[in-house]
Short mmCIF file of C-alpha atoms in Angstrom, two decimals:
data_model
loop_
_atom_site.label_atom_id
_atom_site.label_comp_id
_atom_site.label_asym_id
_atom_site.label_seq_id
_atom_site.Cartn_x
_atom_site.Cartn_y
_atom_site.Cartn_z
CA MET A 205 122.88 110.31 77.69
CA LYS A 206 124.10 107.12 76.20
CA LYS A 207 122.00 103.60 75.91
CA VAL A 208 121.42 102.06 79.30
CA SER A 209 121.11 98.20 79.06
CA MET A 210 117.23 96.78 80.01
CA ALA A 211 119.43 94.66 82.95
CA VAL A 212 120.30 98.25 84.85
CA ILE A 213 116.52 99.62 83.83
CA ARG A 214 115.12 96.77 85.85
CA ARG A 215 117.23 97.57 88.70
CA LEU A 216 116.21 100.91 88.43
CA PRO A 217 112.35 100.30 89.73
CA LYS A 218 114.20 98.27 93.22
CA TYR A 219 116.69 101.59 94.27
CA PHE A 220 113.70 103.06 93.89
CA ARG A 221 111.76 100.79 96.20
CA TYR A 222 114.92 100.63 98.52
CA LEU A 223 114.16 104.30 98.75
CA SER A 224 111.07 104.82 99.17
CA GLU A 225 111.67 102.56 102.70
CA LEU A 226 114.23 103.96 104.26
CA LEU A 227 112.17 107.45 103.54
CA GLU A 228 109.28 105.99 105.59
CA ASN A 229 111.83 104.96 108.20
CA ASP A 230 113.77 108.62 108.77
CA ILE A 231 116.47 107.22 107.24
CA ARG A 232 118.41 110.11 105.14
CA ARG A 233 121.87 109.49 104.16
CA ILE A 234 123.04 106.25 103.02
CA SER A 235 126.95 105.15 102.12
CA SER A 236 126.49 102.64 98.68
CA LYS A 237 128.19 99.45 100.86
CA GLU A 238 124.00 99.62 102.96
CA LEU A 239 122.74 99.97 99.34
CA SER A 240 124.43 96.95 98.43
CA ARG A 241 123.56 94.96 102.42
CA LEU A 242 120.03 96.00 101.34
CA THR A 243 119.96 95.31 97.89
CA GLY A 244 122.42 92.73 97.44
CA PHE A 245 123.67 94.32 94.53
CA THR A 246 127.29 95.14 94.97
CA ALA A 247 128.76 98.65 95.75
CA SER A 248 130.55 99.36 93.06
CA GLN A 249 127.02 97.18 90.27
CA ILE A 250 125.38 99.73 92.69
CA ARG A 251 127.86 103.24 91.77
CA GLN A 252 127.98 102.08 88.48
CA ASP A 253 124.03 101.43 87.43
CA LEU A 254 123.26 106.00 89.54
CA ASN A 255 127.05 106.61 86.69
CA ASN A 256 124.75 106.30 83.79
CA PHE A 257 122.83 109.00 85.26
CA GLY A 258 125.08 111.20 86.62
CA GLY A 259 127.44 111.00 89.78
CA PHE A 260 124.71 111.15 92.39
CA GLY A 261 127.38 110.07 95.54
CA GLN A 262 129.20 112.17 97.54
CA GLN A 263 132.57 110.58 98.50
CA GLY A 264 133.00 109.81 102.01
CA TYR A 265 129.46 111.57 102.09
CA GLY A 266 127.57 108.43 100.91
CA TYR A 267 124.25 109.54 98.74
CA ASN A 268 121.63 111.73 100.27
CA VAL A 269 118.37 109.33 100.06
CA GLU A 270 115.96 111.81 99.75
CA GLY A 271 117.10 113.62 96.67
CA LEU A 272 118.27 110.32 95.27
CA HIS A 273 114.92 109.23 95.80
CA VAL A 274 113.25 112.77 93.48
CA GLU A 275 116.19 112.21 91.07
CA LEU A 276 115.23 108.71 90.03
CA GLY A 277 111.62 109.04 90.49
CA LYS A 278 112.64 111.69 87.42
CA ILE A 279 114.51 109.13 85.62
CA LEU A 280 111.47 106.48 85.96
CA GLY A 281 109.38 109.29 84.70
CA LEU A 282 107.60 109.08 87.85
CA ASN A 283 107.06 112.89 87.94
CA LYS A 284 104.28 113.42 85.85
CA SER A 285 100.99 111.34 85.83
CA TYR A 286 99.66 108.98 83.34
CA LYS A 287 96.42 108.76 82.05
CA THR A 288 95.56 104.62 81.77
CA VAL A 289 92.61 102.57 80.30
CA LEU A 290 92.41 98.98 81.49
CA ILE A 291 90.86 96.33 79.26
CA GLY A 292 89.86 92.57 80.11
CA ALA A 293 88.02 93.30 82.85
CA GLY A 294 88.27 89.12 84.45
CA ASN A 295 89.77 88.47 87.81
CA LEU A 296 92.81 89.53 86.66
CA GLY A 297 91.59 93.00 85.36
CA GLN A 298 89.71 93.59 88.25
CA ALA A 299 92.80 92.90 91.16
CA ILE A 300 94.82 95.56 88.36
CA ALA A 301 92.28 98.06 87.68
CA ASN A 302 92.02 97.50 91.98
CA TYR A 303 95.58 97.55 92.52
CA LYS A 304 97.47 100.60 95.37
CA GLY A 305 100.42 100.30 93.91
CA PHE A 306 99.04 101.18 90.63
CA GLU A 307 97.34 104.72 90.98
CA ASP A 308 99.14 106.08 93.93
CA ALA A 309 102.73 105.94 91.84
CA GLY A 310 100.39 107.76 89.22
CA PHE A 311 99.25 106.05 86.74
CA ASN A 312 95.57 107.40 86.87
CA LEU A 313 93.07 104.60 85.33
CA LEU A 314 89.95 106.67 83.69
CA GLY A 315 87.96 103.46 81.51
CA ILE A 316 87.74 100.17 82.04
CA PHE A 317 86.84 98.34 78.72
CA ASP A 318 85.37 94.67 78.31
CA LYS A 319 83.64 93.04 75.61
CA ASN A 320 81.23 90.31 77.23
CA PRO A 321 77.85 92.45 78.30
CA LYS A 322 77.87 91.03 81.58
CA MET A 323 79.99 92.65 82.67
CA ILE A 324 79.33 96.56 80.63
CA GLY A 325 77.65 98.81 83.01
CA LEU A 326 79.23 97.33 86.12
CA ARG A 327 81.23 99.16 88.22
CA ILE A 328 85.01 98.94 89.00
CA LYS A 329 86.31 101.84 92.05
CA ASP A 330 84.27 103.67 90.42
CA ILE A 331 84.29 103.48 86.59
CA GLU A 332 81.39 101.98 84.80
CA ILE A 333 82.96 99.19 82.07
CA GLY A 334 82.56 100.21 79.08
CA ASP A 335 81.74 98.35 75.95
CA VAL A 336 85.57 97.41 73.94
CA ASP A 337 83.89 98.58 70.36
CA ASP A 338 83.73 103.15 72.04
CA LEU A 339 87.18 101.86 73.07
CA GLU A 340 88.88 103.79 70.51
CA GLU A 341 86.35 106.59 70.79
CA PHE A 342 87.46 107.09 74.49
CA VAL A 343 91.37 107.00 73.90
CA LYS A 344 90.91 109.30 71.96
CA GLU A 345 88.49 112.09 73.89
CA ASN A 346 91.32 111.66 77.13
CA ASP A 347 94.22 111.93 75.22
CA ILE A 348 94.91 107.88 77.49
CA GLU A 349 99.36 107.63 77.55
CA ILE A 350 99.11 103.66 78.56
CA GLY A 351 96.42 100.83 77.77
CA ILE A 352 96.42 97.79 80.20
CA ILE A 353 95.58 95.04 78.36
CA CYS A 354 93.88 92.22 80.61
CA THR A 355 91.91 89.99 77.65
CA PRO A 356 93.22 86.26 76.99
CA LYS A 357 95.46 85.77 74.09
CA TYR A 358 92.88 85.73 71.36
CA GLY A 359 92.36 89.07 70.55
CA SER A 360 94.94 90.54 72.60
CA GLN A 361 97.00 92.31 69.49
CA ASP A 362 93.83 93.11 68.22
CA ILE A 363 93.51 95.07 71.57
CA ALA A 364 97.15 96.33 71.02
CA ASP A 365 97.05 97.18 67.53
CA ARG A 366 93.75 98.78 67.99
CA LEU A 367 95.67 101.40 71.15
CA ALA A 368 98.33 101.57 68.16
CA LYS A 369 96.39 102.98 66.36
CA CYS A 370 94.91 105.69 68.21
CA GLY A 371 98.22 107.26 69.82
CA VAL A 372 98.68 105.06 72.93
CA LYS A 373 102.29 104.88 73.18
CA GLY A 374 102.62 102.12 76.52
CA ILE A 375 101.30 99.11 76.84
CA TRP A 376 101.47 96.47 80.34
CA ASN A 377 100.50 93.37 79.00
CA PHE A 378 99.11 90.30 80.58
CA ALA A 379 97.96 88.49 77.95
CA PRO A 380 100.02 85.63 77.76
CA ALA A 381 101.42 86.37 74.22
CA ASP A 382 104.10 88.75 72.96
CA LEU A 383 102.29 91.36 71.41
CA LYS A 384 104.05 92.49 68.26
CA VAL A 385 103.53 96.89 67.97
CA PRO A 386 104.76 99.78 66.25
CA GLU A 387 107.71 101.76 66.34
CA GLY A 388 108.32 104.08 69.71
CA VAL A 389 105.32 102.08 71.35
CA THR A 390 106.47 100.42 74.07
CA VAL A 391 105.39 97.17 75.90
CA GLU A 392 106.26 95.77 79.02
CA ASN A 393 105.13 92.37 79.72
CA VAL A 394 104.00 90.48 83.20
CA HIS A 395 103.45 87.07 81.90
CA LEU A 396 102.51 85.05 85.01
CA ASN A 397 102.90 81.87 83.16
CA GLU A 398 106.76 82.49 82.60
CA SER A 399 106.99 83.22 86.36
CA LEU A 400 105.74 80.04 87.62
CA PHE A 401 107.63 77.75 85.24
CA THR A 402 110.25 79.50 85.76
CA LEU A 403 109.90 78.45 89.11
CA SER A 404 109.39 75.13 88.86
CA TYR A 405 112.68 74.98 86.19
CA LEU A 406 114.71 75.89 89.50
CA LEU A 407 112.90 74.07 91.99
CA LYS A 408 113.57 71.00 90.24
CA GLN A 409 116.63 73.25 89.24
CA ASN A 410 117.74 72.91 94.09
CA ALA A 411 116.15 69.36 94.01
CA GLU A 412 118.47 67.34 92.02
CA LYS A 413 121.40 69.49 93.22
CA MET B 1038 124.11 69.60 83.79
CA LYS B 1039 126.57 72.65 82.72
CA LYS B 1040 125.26 75.72 84.94
CA VAL B 1041 122.42 77.97 83.51
CA SER B 1042 122.30 81.17 83.39
CA MET B 1043 118.78 83.07 84.70
CA ALA B 1044 118.14 84.43 80.86
CA VAL B 1045 118.33 81.06 79.07
CA ILE B 1046 116.00 79.90 82.06
CA ARG B 1047 113.70 82.89 81.19
CA ARG B 1048 113.44 82.56 77.89
CA LEU B 1049 112.17 78.40 77.42
CA PRO B 1050 108.89 79.20 79.73
CA LYS B 1051 108.50 81.85 75.96
CA TYR B 1052 109.76 78.56 73.82
CA PHE B 1053 106.89 76.29 75.85
CA ARG B 1054 104.83 78.65 74.83
CA TYR B 1055 105.08 78.93 70.87
CA LEU B 1056 105.38 75.60 71.26
CA SER B 1057 102.21 74.07 72.57
CA GLU B 1058 100.84 77.26 70.41
CA LEU B 1059 102.28 75.41 67.45
CA LEU B 1060 101.06 72.08 67.95
CA GLU B 1061 97.07 73.53 68.86
CA ASN B 1062 97.53 74.46 65.15
CA ASP B 1063 98.40 71.06 64.12
CA ILE B 1064 102.48 72.36 63.27
CA ARG B 1065 104.28 69.53 63.83
CA ARG B 1066 107.73 70.27 62.65
CA ILE B 1067 109.57 73.59 62.94
CA SER B 1068 113.08 75.12 61.68
CA SER B 1069 115.43 77.32 63.93
CA LYS B 1070 114.14 80.02 61.21
CA GLU B 1071 111.48 79.33 61.23
CA LEU B 1072 110.90 79.33 65.21
CA SER B 1073 113.50 82.34 64.81
CA ARG B 1074 110.71 84.43 62.84
CA LEU B 1075 107.82 82.79 65.65
CA THR B 1076 109.87 84.36 68.95
CA GLY B 1077 111.84 87.14 67.35
CA PHE B 1078 114.67 85.57 68.80
CA THR B 1079 118.06 84.76 65.63
CA ALA B 1080 117.99 80.67 65.65
CA SER B 1081 121.71 80.62 67.03
CA GLN B 1082 120.20 81.52 70.38
CA ILE B 1083 117.30 79.21 70.17
CA ARG B 1084 120.08 77.22 68.98
CA GLN B 1085 121.94 78.17 71.49
CA ASP B 1086 119.67 77.47 74.62
CA LEU B 1087 118.82 75.19 73.50
CA ASN B 1088 121.74 72.91 73.08
CA ASN B 1089 122.50 73.76 76.87
CA PHE B 1090 119.56 70.96 77.57
CA GLY B 1091 121.04 68.01 74.65
CA GLY B 1092 120.90 68.75 71.00
CA PHE B 1093 117.45 68.81 70.42
CA GLY B 1094 117.51 69.79 66.41
CA GLN B 1095 118.09 67.46 63.45
CA GLN B 1096 119.91 69.30 61.25
CA GLY B 1097 118.02 70.18 57.74
CA TYR B 1098 114.86 68.66 59.78
CA GLY B 1099 114.36 71.58 62.36
CA TYR B 1100 112.41 70.38 64.98
CA ASN B 1101 109.97 67.73 66.31
CA VAL B 1102 107.41 70.49 67.93
CA GLU B 1103 105.88 67.55 69.89
CA GLY B 1104 109.05 66.01 70.70
CA LEU B 1105 110.42 69.65 72.18
CA HIS B 1106 107.20 70.50 73.85
CA VAL B 1107 106.84 67.16 76.07
CA GLU B 1108 111.23 67.79 76.84
CA LEU B 1109 111.24 71.39 77.23
CA GLY B 1110 108.28 70.46 79.82
CA LYS B 1111 110.00 68.11 81.60
CA ILE B 1112 113.33 70.61 81.74
CA LEU B 1113 111.05 73.04 83.20
CA GLY B 1114 109.65 70.11 85.82
CA LEU B 1115 106.44 70.52 84.10
CA ASN B 1116 105.89 66.55 83.83
CA LYS B 1117 104.53 66.70 87.73
CA SER B 1118 102.27 68.36 89.45
CA TYR B 1119 102.36 70.79 92.51
CA LYS B 1120 100.28 70.67 96.37
CA THR B 1121 100.63 75.05 96.35
CA VAL B 1122 98.24 77.81 99.02
CA LEU B 1123 97.95 81.37 98.84
CA ILE B 1124 98.82 83.34 101.13
CA GLY B 1125 96.32 86.70 100.92
CA ALA B 1126 93.22 86.60 99.34
CA GLY B 1127 91.90 90.08 98.75
CA ASN B 1128 91.75 91.16 95.00
CA LEU B 1129 95.03 89.98 93.73
CA GLY B 1130 95.51 86.43 95.83
CA GLN B 1131 91.78 86.08 94.20
CA ALA B 1132 93.12 86.77 90.33
CA ILE B 1133 95.78 84.69 91.35
CA ALA B 1134 93.68 81.63 92.76
CA ASN B 1135 91.52 82.26 89.14
CA TYR B 1136 94.19 82.25 86.72
CA LYS B 1137 93.14 79.22 84.66
CA GLY B 1138 97.34 79.01 83.45
CA PHE B 1139 97.47 78.17 87.19
CA GLU B 1140 95.72 75.05 87.47
CA ASP B 1141 96.11 74.12 83.79
CA ALA B 1142 99.87 73.53 84.44
CA GLY B 1143 99.40 71.66 87.35
CA PHE B 1144 100.12 73.34 89.94
CA ASN B 1145 96.94 72.07 92.95
CA LEU B 1146 95.69 75.00 94.45
CA LEU B 1147 95.01 73.45 98.21
CA GLY B 1148 94.90 76.16 100.35
CA ILE B 1149 93.89 79.88 100.64
CA PHE B 1150 95.05 81.92 103.75
CA ASP B 1151 94.33 85.25 105.62
CA LYS B 1152 94.38 86.84 108.59
CA ASN B 1153 90.89 88.95 107.76
CA PRO B 1154 88.99 87.51 109.96
CA LYS B 1155 85.82 89.41 107.26
CA MET B 1156 87.88 86.79 104.40
CA ILE B 1157 87.60 83.96 106.95
CA GLY B 1158 85.92 81.47 105.90
CA LEU B 1159 84.45 82.44 102.37
CA ARG B 1160 85.39 80.44 99.46
CA ILE B 1161 87.56 81.44 96.59
CA LYS B 1162 86.79 78.05 94.00
CA ASP B 1163 85.29 75.90 96.33
CA ILE B 1164 88.15 76.96 98.93
CA GLU B 1165 87.11 77.35 101.97
CA ILE B 1166 89.83 80.90 103.17
CA GLY B 1167 91.22 78.95 106.36
CA ASP B 1168 92.87 81.55 109.42
CA VAL B 1169 96.37 82.10 108.58
CA ASP B 1170 97.27 80.92 112.32
CA ASP B 1171 96.81 77.89 110.47
CA LEU B 1172 98.73 77.52 107.62
CA GLU B 1173 102.25 75.75 108.86
CA GLU B 1174 99.52 73.11 110.48
CA PHE B 1175 97.82 72.83 106.77
CA VAL B 1176 100.93 73.02 105.22
CA LYS B 1177 101.98 70.16 106.91
CA GLU B 1178 99.52 67.60 106.35
CA ASN B 1179 99.47 67.77 103.05
CA ASP B 1180 102.46 68.58 102.37
CA ILE B 1181 103.00 71.70 100.70
CA GLU B 1182 105.48 72.39 97.12
CA ILE B 1183 105.01 76.20 96.80
CA GLY B 1184 103.79 79.37 98.36
CA ILE B 1185 102.44 81.92 96.89
CA ILE B 1186 102.43 85.72 98.65
CA CYS B 1187 100.17 87.20 97.39
CA THR B 1188 100.00 90.16 100.51
CA PRO B 1189 101.28 93.32 101.53
CA LYS B 1190 104.61 93.80 101.51
CA TYR B 1191 104.13 94.68 105.63
CA GLY B 1192 104.45 90.44 106.54
CA SER B 1193 104.92 89.18 103.51
CA GLN B 1194 108.82 87.59 104.88
CA ASP B 1195 106.87 86.85 108.49
CA ILE B 1196 105.34 84.51 105.36
CA ALA B 1197 108.06 83.33 103.72
CA ASP B 1198 109.70 82.54 107.09
CA ARG B 1199 107.52 80.15 107.59
CA LEU B 1200 106.77 78.97 105.03
CA ALA B 1201 110.25 77.88 104.71
CA LYS B 1202 110.65 76.57 108.51
CA CYS B 1203 107.47 73.99 107.57
CA GLY B 1204 109.53 72.38 104.27
CA VAL B 1205 107.84 74.67 101.22
CA LYS B 1206 110.42 74.82 98.69
CA GLY B 1207 109.13 77.50 96.21
CA ILE B 1208 107.46 81.16 96.27
CA TRP B 1209 105.98 83.22 94.25
CA ASN B 1210 105.97 86.35 95.10
CA PHE B 1211 103.47 89.43 95.34
CA ALA B 1212 104.45 90.94 97.41
CA PRO B 1213 106.88 94.03 97.01
CA ALA B 1214 109.34 93.07 99.32
CA ASP B 1215 113.04 90.88 98.09
CA LEU B 1216 112.38 88.44 101.00
CA LYS B 1217 115.05 86.96 102.52
CA VAL B 1218 114.77 82.47 102.45
CA PRO B 1219 117.78 80.00 104.26
CA GLU B 1220 119.17 77.85 100.76
CA GLY B 1221 117.65 75.88 98.79
CA VAL B 1222 114.12 77.96 99.29
CA THR B 1223 113.29 79.20 95.61
CA VAL B 1224 111.77 82.36 96.16
CA GLU B 1225 111.00 84.12 92.39
CA ASN B 1226 109.34 87.20 92.32
CA VAL B 1227 105.51 88.95 90.26
CA HIS B 1228 107.36 92.82 91.18
CA LEU B 1229 104.12 95.07 89.66
CA ASN B 1230 105.68 98.86 90.79
CA GLU B 1231 108.68 97.36 89.14
CA SER B 1232 107.36 96.40 85.55
CA LEU B 1233 105.23 99.46 85.36
CA PHE B 1234 108.44 101.80 86.63
CA THR B 1235 109.95 99.76 83.89
CA LEU B 1236 107.62 101.17 81.84
CA SER B 1237 107.08 104.01 82.40
CA TYR B 1238 111.27 104.26 82.78
CA LEU B 1239 111.36 103.37 78.73
CA LEU B 1240 108.37 105.76 77.86
CA LYS B 1241 110.08 108.10 78.37
CA GLN B 1242 113.04 107.84 77.16
CA ASN B 1243 111.30 106.95 73.87
CA ALA B 1244 109.13 110.12 74.79
CA GLU B 1245 112.60 112.20 74.76
CA LYS B 1246 114.02 110.64 71.33
#
């Protein structure tokens, strides 16, 4: 398969979400024109994006919603489940642990860890918060594939190092830091401050118009 | 000022964060080469990005960290404070309301609203959760500039409509929906599922290598 750009990759989950919504509304077939109106991307963009992964649409018919949903799910790696742990059980960590969309999509949270003695032993969603000192043992014993880092900036690189060392291949990082990881490990960042500052930038630009 | 691409805009908060860290470490001067090593962007990319806003560096000297930090802060609209409200006081809403980076950067949370009678009247950070029916009145009385939507997908468009109608210019949206807003209103999305699905896509690609 040819190399697909990050811009295309980031549109795939969006298509997937719209297809999920169409299915919920029992819509079985959609043209790229209708999909364009729905998503805000041009029909030709959508066709191009999907053509990276094989031809899904049929001339004069459009897309079979269910079929495309299944295929996109496979492309996104959502046809399997993932074993995950979360590190940092503060407000944000708790919210992510409780986040519904997460479990529903096959991301199973098996462990939660913190270094704060006041947090250790408490329960979130029936999971007892463990001591972060026991992270490695847990990750290895449970074949954890994804680590979710919800710690403050300081300490986040150390956690990433430790996760990578015991075989974790994916990191979903909420700490405001750019983590350095060995080849073969993927980091996906949710940098809340950067998102917020982008908003304030755009607000300012709009006000100056 | 010329039109700046979203790719550049999204790098600005990253530069700003790195400059903040340099200041914390009492580093006063940095070359674009060092900045490149730090941020992972090429020196020429950094120079080009910053040149969109005027020339900040000096040949042979590099950048004055504090000066550039102040200027970038202004460019990002962080030299003022913002009045905000949050709608949807579930787990994620509570985490965002308690998020430290938020208040520190001048985003003042004045009101929190929910429609769940069990939530109304409870307190988060000394703010009593109000009935979402009172949203418009509060927004107008307090000249709210930014609304933070932490509701489920259903209902998020309605909240966006109502915020826009009473003059809110910026929406920080955590609901898994693409909100439609009138011209002059800016939406910045944090779509957690899309981020997570991007991670699973990249994990899958890496595994197939």
